[in-house]
Each structure stands twice: as structure tokens, then as C-alpha cells.
Coordinates of C-alpha atoms in Angstrom, one line a residue:
M539 CA 28.4 -2.2 53.2
V540 CA 25.9 -3.7 50.8
T541 CA 24.8 -1.2 48.2
L542 CA 21.2 -0.7 47.3
E543 CA 21.9 -2.0 43.8
Q544 CA 23.4 -5.2 45.2
S545 CA 20.6 -5.7 47.7
L546 CA 17.9 -5.3 45.1
K547 CA 19.6 -7.9 42.9
S548 CA 19.6 -10.5 45.7
E549 CA 16.6 -12.8 45.3
N550 CA 16.9 -14.0 48.9
A551 CA 17.3 -10.6 50.4
S552 CA 14.7 -9.5 53.0
V553 CA 12.7 -6.4 52.8
L554 CA 15.0 -4.8 55.4
D555 CA 18.1 -5.7 53.3
K556 CA 16.6 -4.1 50.3
M557 CA 15.7 -0.9 52.1
V558 CA 19.2 -0.6 53.5
E559 CA 19.6 3.0 52.2
H560 CA 16.1 4.1 53.1
E561 CA 14.7 5.5 56.3
Q562 CA 11.2 4.0 56.1
V563 CA 9.0 1.9 53.8
L564 CA 5.3 1.6 54.5
F565 CA 3.3 -1.2 52.9
C566 CA -0.4 -0.2 52.6
N567 CA -3.3 -2.6 52.4
D568 CA -7.0 -1.6 52.6
K569 CA -9.3 -4.6 52.2
A570 CA -12.4 -2.5 51.8
T571 CA -11.2 -0.6 48.7
G572 CA -8.7 -3.1 47.4
L573 CA -5.8 -0.6 47.8
Q574 CA -2.3 -2.1 47.7
A575 CA 0.4 0.5 47.8
I576 CA 4.0 1.1 49.0
I577 CA 5.4 4.4 50.3
A578 CA 9.2 4.7 50.4
I579 CA 11.0 7.5 52.3
H580 CA 14.7 7.6 51.2
D581 CA 16.2 10.5 53.1
T582 CA 14.8 13.5 55.0
T583 CA 18.1 15.2 55.8
M584 CA 17.1 18.3 53.8
G585 CA 13.4 18.2 54.7
P586 CA 10.3 16.1 54.5
A587 CA 10.2 13.6 51.6
L588 CA 8.6 14.7 48.4
G589 CA 7.8 12.5 45.4
G590 CA 4.9 11.5 43.2
C591 CA 2.6 8.5 43.2
R592 CA 2.7 6.1 40.3
M593 CA 0.0 3.6 39.6
A594 CA 0.9 0.6 37.5
P595 CA 0.0 -3.1 37.1
Y596 CA 3.2 -4.5 38.7
K597 CA 3.6 -8.2 38.2
S598 CA 4.6 -8.7 41.9
M599 CA 4.9 -6.8 45.1
D600 CA 8.7 -7.3 44.8
D601 CA 8.7 -5.5 41.4
A602 CA 6.7 -2.6 43.0
L603 CA 9.2 -2.5 45.9
K604 CA 12.1 -2.4 43.5
D605 CA 10.6 0.5 41.6
V606 CA 9.6 2.6 44.6
L607 CA 13.0 2.2 46.2
R608 CA 14.8 3.2 43.0
L609 CA 12.6 6.2 42.4
S610 CA 12.6 7.5 45.9
K611 CA 16.4 7.5 46.0
G612 CA 16.4 9.4 42.7
M613 CA 14.1 12.0 44.3
T614 CA 16.6 12.7 47.0
Y615 CA 19.2 13.7 44.4
K616 CA 16.7 15.5 42.3
C617 CA 15.6 17.6 45.3
A618 CA 19.2 18.3 46.2
A619 CA 20.0 19.4 42.6
A620 CA 17.0 21.7 42.6
D621 CA 18.1 23.1 45.9
V622 CA 14.7 22.8 47.5
D623 CA 14.3 22.0 51.2
F624 CA 12.9 18.5 50.7
G625 CA 14.2 15.0 50.8
G626 CA 13.4 12.1 48.6
G627 CA 10.4 9.8 48.6
K628 CA 8.0 8.0 46.2
S629 CA 4.8 6.0 46.3
V630 CA 3.3 3.4 44.1
I631 CA -0.2 1.9 43.8
I632 CA -0.5 -1.5 42.4
G633 CA -3.2 -1.7 39.8
D634 CA -4.2 -0.9 36.2
P635 CA -4.8 2.9 36.1
L636 CA -7.3 2.3 33.3
K637 CA -9.4 -0.3 35.2
D638 CA -8.7 -0.2 38.9
K639 CA -9.2 3.4 40.0
T640 CA -11.9 4.4 42.4
P641 CA -12.4 7.5 44.5
E642 CA -12.6 5.3 47.6
K643 CA -9.2 3.8 46.8
F644 CA -7.5 7.2 46.6
R645 CA -9.2 8.4 49.8
A646 CA -7.8 5.3 51.5
F647 CA -4.4 6.1 50.1
G648 CA -4.8 9.6 51.5
Q649 CA -5.3 8.2 55.0
F650 CA -2.1 6.3 54.8
I651 CA -0.3 9.4 53.6
D652 CA -1.8 11.3 56.6
S653 CA -0.6 8.7 59.0
L654 CA 3.0 9.8 58.3
N655 CA 2.2 13.2 59.8
G656 CA 4.1 15.3 57.2
R657 CA 7.1 13.1 56.6
F658 CA 6.0 12.6 53.0
Y659 CA 4.2 14.8 50.5
T660 CA 3.0 13.2 47.2
G661 CA 1.0 14.0 44.1
T662 CA 0.6 12.9 40.5
D663 CA 3.0 10.8 38.5
M664 CA 2.7 8.2 35.8
G665 CA -0.8 6.6 35.9
T666 CA -2.3 9.1 38.3
T667 CA -4.1 12.4 37.7
L668 CA -5.0 15.6 39.6
D669 CA -8.6 14.3 39.9
D670 CA -7.2 11.3 41.8
F671 CA -5.6 13.5 44.4
V672 CA -8.6 15.7 44.8
Q673 CA -10.0 12.6 46.4
A674 CA -6.9 12.0 48.5
M675 CA -7.1 15.6 49.7
K676 CA -10.3 14.8 51.5
E677 CA -8.2 12.7 53.9
T678 CA -4.9 14.5 54.1
D679 CA -3.2 17.9 53.8
Y680 CA 0.0 16.4 52.6
I681 CA -0.6 16.5 48.8
A682 CA 1.5 18.6 46.5
G683 CA 1.0 19.6 42.8
K684 CA -2.6 20.5 43.3
P685 CA -4.9 22.1 40.7
V686 CA -5.0 25.9 40.7
E687 CA -8.5 26.0 42.0
F688 CA -7.4 24.1 45.1
G689 CA -4.5 26.5 45.8
G690 CA -1.9 24.7 43.6
G691 CA 0.6 26.0 41.1
G692 CA -1.1 24.6 38.0
D693 CA 0.4 22.7 35.0
S694 CA 3.9 21.5 36.1
S695 CA 4.8 20.7 32.5
I696 CA 5.3 24.4 31.9
P697 CA 8.2 24.9 34.3
T698 CA 9.5 21.5 33.4
A699 CA 9.7 22.5 29.7
L700 CA 11.3 25.8 30.6
G701 CA 13.9 24.0 32.7
V702 CA 14.7 21.8 29.7
V703 CA 15.2 24.9 27.5
Y704 CA 17.6 26.3 30.1
G705 CA 19.4 22.9 30.2
V706 CA 19.7 22.9 26.4
K707 CA 21.1 26.5 26.5
A708 CA 23.6 25.6 29.2
T709 CA 24.7 22.6 27.2
S710 CA 25.0 24.8 24.1
Q711 CA 27.1 27.3 26.1
A712 CA 29.5 24.6 27.2
L713 CA 29.8 23.1 23.7
F714 CA 29.8 26.1 21.4
G715 CA 30.6 29.1 23.6
N716 CA 27.2 30.6 23.2
D717 CA 23.7 29.6 24.4
K718 CA 21.7 30.8 21.4
L719 CA 19.3 28.4 19.9
E720 CA 19.0 30.2 16.6
G721 CA 20.5 28.3 13.6
K722 CA 21.2 25.1 15.6
T723 CA 19.4 21.8 15.1
F724 CA 17.9 19.7 17.9
T725 CA 16.4 16.2 17.8
I726 CA 13.4 15.8 20.1
Q727 CA 12.2 12.4 21.1
G728 CA 8.6 12.7 22.2
L729 CA 6.0 15.6 21.8
G730 CA 4.0 15.1 24.9
K731 CA 3.2 17.9 27.4
V732 CA 6.8 18.7 27.9
G733 CA 8.4 17.8 24.6
F734 CA 5.9 19.9 22.6
K735 CA 6.5 23.0 24.7
V736 CA 10.3 22.5 24.3
A737 CA 9.9 22.3 20.5
E738 CA 7.8 25.5 20.6
H739 CA 10.5 27.4 22.6
I740 CA 13.2 26.3 20.2
L741 CA 11.3 27.2 17.1
A742 CA 10.3 30.6 18.6
E743 CA 14.0 31.3 19.1
G744 CA 15.0 30.4 15.5
G745 CA 16.2 26.9 16.0
N746 CA 15.4 23.8 13.9
V747 CA 13.9 20.6 15.2
I748 CA 13.9 17.0 14.1
V749 CA 11.0 15.3 15.9
T750 CA 9.4 11.9 16.4
D751 CA 6.3 10.8 18.2
I752 CA 3.5 8.2 17.9
N753 CA 0.9 10.9 18.1
E754 CA 0.2 12.1 14.5
N755 CA -1.8 15.1 15.8
A756 CA 1.2 16.4 17.7
L757 CA 3.4 16.0 14.7
D758 CA 0.9 17.8 12.5
E759 CA 0.6 20.6 15.0
I760 CA 4.3 21.2 15.3
R761 CA 4.6 21.2 11.5
K762 CA 2.0 24.0 11.4
I763 CA 4.0 26.0 13.9
G764 CA 7.5 25.5 12.5
G765 CA 7.0 24.9 8.8
S766 CA 10.3 24.1 7.1
S767 CA 12.2 24.3 10.4
V768 CA 10.5 21.0 11.4
K769 CA 11.6 17.5 10.1
V770 CA 9.6 14.4 11.2
V771 CA 11.4 11.0 11.3
A772 CA 10.5 7.5 12.4
S773 CA 11.0 6.6 16.0
D774 CA 14.1 4.4 15.5
D775 CA 15.7 7.0 13.2
I776 CA 15.8 9.8 15.8
Y777 CA 19.1 8.6 17.2
S778 CA 21.1 8.7 14.0
Q779 CA 20.1 12.3 12.9
D780 CA 22.8 14.9 12.3
A781 CA 22.0 17.5 14.9
D782 CA 23.7 19.6 17.7
I783 CA 21.8 18.3 20.8
F784 CA 19.5 15.4 21.4
I785 CA 16.5 16.1 23.7
P786 CA 14.9 12.9 25.0
C787 CA 11.4 13.7 26.3
A788 CA 9.8 10.3 26.3
F789 CA 11.2 7.0 27.6
G790 CA 14.0 6.1 30.1
G791 CA 16.9 3.9 29.1
V792 CA 17.3 5.5 25.7
I793 CA 21.0 6.1 26.1
N794 CA 22.4 2.6 25.7
D795 CA 25.1 0.7 23.7
D796 CA 23.0 0.6 20.6
T797 CA 21.9 4.2 20.5
I798 CA 25.3 5.6 21.5
A799 CA 26.8 3.8 18.5
T800 CA 24.5 5.8 16.2
F801 CA 24.5 9.2 17.8
K802 CA 25.7 12.1 15.6
V803 CA 25.1 14.8 18.2
Q804 CA 27.5 16.7 20.5
G805 CA 25.3 16.9 23.5
I806 CA 22.2 15.4 25.3
A807 CA 19.8 17.4 27.5
G808 CA 16.2 16.3 28.0
S809 CA 13.3 15.7 30.3
A810 CA 13.0 11.9 30.3
N811 CA 13.8 10.2 33.6
N812 CA 16.6 7.6 33.9
Q813 CA 18.0 8.2 30.4
L814 CA 21.1 6.2 31.0
A815 CA 20.3 2.5 30.6
E816 CA 23.3 1.8 32.9
S817 CA 25.5 4.1 34.9
R818 CA 28.5 3.1 32.8
H819 CA 27.0 4.7 29.8
S820 CA 27.9 8.1 31.1
E821 CA 31.5 7.1 30.7
V822 CA 30.8 5.7 27.2
L823 CA 29.3 9.1 26.3
R824 CA 32.4 10.9 27.7
E825 CA 34.7 8.7 25.7
K826 CA 32.8 9.5 22.6
G827 CA 32.9 13.2 23.3
I828 CA 29.2 13.7 23.8
L829 CA 28.3 16.1 26.7
Y830 CA 25.5 14.7 28.8
A831 CA 23.4 17.0 31.0
P832 CA 22.2 14.8 33.9
D833 CA 18.4 14.3 33.5
Y834 CA 17.5 14.9 37.1
I835 CA 18.9 18.4 36.9
V836 CA 17.4 19.2 33.5
N837 CA 13.9 18.1 34.3
G838 CA 13.7 19.8 37.8
G839 CA 11.3 22.6 36.8
G840 CA 8.2 20.6 37.7
L841 CA 9.6 19.6 41.1
I842 CA 10.5 23.2 41.8
Q843 CA 6.9 24.3 41.2
V844 CA 5.5 21.5 43.3
A845 CA 7.9 22.2 46.2
D846 CA 7.2 26.0 46.0
E847 CA 3.5 25.4 46.2
L848 CA 3.8 24.2 49.7
Y849 CA 4.9 27.7 50.8
G850 CA 2.0 29.3 48.8
A851 CA 2.2 29.2 45.0
N852 CA 4.5 32.0 43.6
P853 CA 5.2 31.9 39.9
A854 CA 8.0 34.5 40.1
R855 CA 9.8 32.4 42.7
V856 CA 9.4 29.3 40.5
L857 CA 10.8 31.1 37.5
A858 CA 13.9 32.3 39.4
K859 CA 14.7 28.8 40.7
T860 CA 14.0 27.2 37.3
Q861 CA 16.4 29.6 35.6
N862 CA 19.1 28.4 38.0
I863 CA 19.1 25.0 36.3
Y864 CA 21.3 26.8 33.7
N865 CA 23.9 27.7 36.4
S866 CA 23.8 24.3 38.1
L867 CA 24.6 22.5 34.8
L868 CA 27.5 24.9 34.1
E869 CA 28.8 24.1 37.5
V870 CA 28.5 20.4 36.9
F871 CA 30.2 20.6 33.4
T872 CA 33.1 22.7 34.9
Q873 CA 33.6 20.3 37.8
A874 CA 33.5 17.2 35.5
E875 CA 36.2 18.8 33.2
Q876 CA 38.4 19.8 36.2
D877 CA 38.2 16.4 37.8
Q878 CA 38.2 14.4 34.6
I879 CA 35.1 12.6 35.6
T880 CA 31.7 12.1 34.0
T881 CA 29.0 14.7 34.3
A882 CA 26.8 12.1 36.0
T883 CA 29.4 11.6 38.7
A884 CA 29.9 15.3 39.1
A885 CA 26.2 15.9 39.5
D886 CA 25.9 13.1 42.1
R887 CA 28.9 14.6 44.1
M888 CA 27.3 18.1 44.0
C889 CA 24.0 16.7 45.4
E890 CA 25.8 14.6 48.0
K891 CA 27.7 17.6 49.2
R892 CA 24.5 19.6 49.6
I893 CA 23.0 16.8 51.6
A894 CA 26.1 16.5 53.8
D895 CA 26.1 20.3 54.3
A896 CA 22.4 20.1 55.4
K897 CA 23.2 17.3 57.8
N898 CA 26.0 19.3 59.3
R899 CA 23.7 22.3 59.8
N900 CA 21.0 20.2 61.4
S901 CA 23.4 18.5 63.8
F902 CA 24.5 21.9 65.1
F903 CA 21.2 22.2 66.9
S904 CA 19.8 19.7 69.4
Q905 CA 17.0 17.6 68.1
A906 CA 14.5 19.7 70.1
K907 CA 15.7 22.9 68.4
R908 CA 15.9 21.5 64.9
P909 CA 14.0 23.8 62.5
K910 CA 10.4 22.6 62.1
W911 CA 8.8 21.8 58.7
N912 CA 6.1 24.4 58.5
F913 CA 4.3 24.6 55.1
K914 CA 1.2 26.3 54.0
H915 CA -1.8 24.0 53.7
Q916 CA -5.0 25.0 51.8

């Protein structure tokens, strides 16, 4: 069978060839508003597809398709890892988010989402905001990650950061036999909405942080909070710092041949998506003795909140599932050690088993009796 990776690399492959692992891909074009978008549903075995909507000035429709297929597949694994009853999907809007947004465009996008009749729920992602989806909500109920005043769960960076902290603690437990942050040193790449909150948590528990960011205001603010427990370094120097655990909270692809060669940490656990530049780098980390916490498990807190919101926002329920990131990672670490495989492979196998189990449960019933997807709409 042709793999998704192979099909995407083939310049002559048809759209159907490229979506060989996906259930459905919807190309959206609205002449009146200028909307051009793609919605990709990867797998709905565990429930309706859930995934954010990105807006970016893709150079071509093919580039947009490649991105949405890759991201939607990742969401299937992320939902399985978070143990939420949703499958993987993603959407992308082609355009410059600083120049090409209009309320009418997002209302048109909402109509396309509504046409899927609940197979796909979406919300904010890179290049889109809550205000954009307030417009889309005028046309569809299938929006997740809504503002509090619209019945949503609020700022998803809060549970995301908390999940990262639990991921760091699980990594510490596996490496050092304790999950205390006090006295340990952590390098944090990126002090955005998530990274800054992670730094605050670590400092509050007595840890030391080495940080980098292009935002001088964020650097000044974290210095005020942490004092001598904070060290600021240049962007390129963050990889070579002596520390216990590296916490990437900015860009993807930061674990690569060049950075691995300079790492002086024993573990990696952060919120950035797609941290491994190539899948083989998980094996390179293993050979070097660096414990890698798979990113789609560590950064699952925001997804947990967005999924929970569809049943009626419940902060206590979100906290309980976010805390379980700790246990999921320990399970992955243990399985990787037992099977002598990478933690990335162990995480994928865990997710694939959960999806297979869900498929077995669903096949036990006739299609007519299959449990319905009933979620609370505001």
C-alpha cells in the first residue's frame, strides 16, 4: 500500500492518491467572498473529526493540501492520546491573515462546515482568532473553542501550559526518580501564551529557567518574576545550554541533526507541534540517551478543553483529563523501554491500539445502532 508520505511526495499523484489515508477532503470555493479553503477529515473511528482552522498565504493549492492532510492525520493521534471521543480533522484557509480576512469570508466558511452536518468541528489555530469564529458561528453550530461569553471554555493556553508542566514532571520522574521541579534547570524556547505560563509554573515550584524569545517585553516580565532564577540567552544558543530538560514552545522541526549535536539536556518535553524534523530523529535522540516526550501527548491540554466544551464546559473535568497526560507519558516511557523502541513509536502504537479498540467496539453494533454523536450546542 502507498503510504501518505509517499503519495504526498509524488508530483504526479492525483488528489485521491494523496488522500489515500483520509476519509474525506472538501475543497471550498466561494466567489462572492473570495474564500478558498480545504477541510480534511482523516479518521472518525473514535468520533467526529476535531481540529483547528489555519489561515496562511500558501504558495499553491497543493501546498495547502499537503499541510491540511499532514495536520489532520496528526489530530487523529492527538485525540487518541488525549483519550477524547473525537477523530482527526483540520481545515486551512488560503490567504494572508493580516490582509485577507473579512467577516463575510468566515461566514461563508461556516456554511461549508455546516454542510458536513457534524462530521467535523473546528476553531482557532495559527492565523485565526476567536473573533473570526464568532462570525462562523452565525452559520453553524459546529464550532469548538468558543469564547466564554458564547458558552466556551475560555483561554486554551491555560490547560495547554498545565499539560506541559505535567509532561515535564513525568519526564523528570522517568529520568531522575522524582517529579519535583525545585532545584532543576529547564531551557524554554518561546515565551508566548503557553511558554510564559510554563515558565511561571516552574519558577513558582523552585525551578530555574533559561529562556529565549524575540519579544523583549516577555523576557523583561519573566525576569521580574524569577529574578536570579532566570537566564536569558540568544535564540541560537538555547540548544547548547547545560540543563536538565529542554522545553520547546515555539517552532516545529527544532529537533534536527544540528540541534541534537549540541544538546546538553537529558530530556525534551514541550508544547511546540511537530518538534522532530524527521521521524528518524527520535531514534537519534534515543541513541544519544535523551528522553523525548512525544509532543502531541504533552501539548494535549488545549485539545482536552476544546473537546470537553462540546459536552458543556466543565473546568474540573478538563483538569482531571489534563493531569492524565502525566500517566500517559509514563506508560509510553515504560513501553518504549520494555520493547526497546523509541518513545515516538511507543506513543504511535498506544494511539493506534486505542483507535483499533474503538473500531472493534463500534463494529459490535449494527450501523443503525451505532452510538450517535450528541453534543451540547449553545
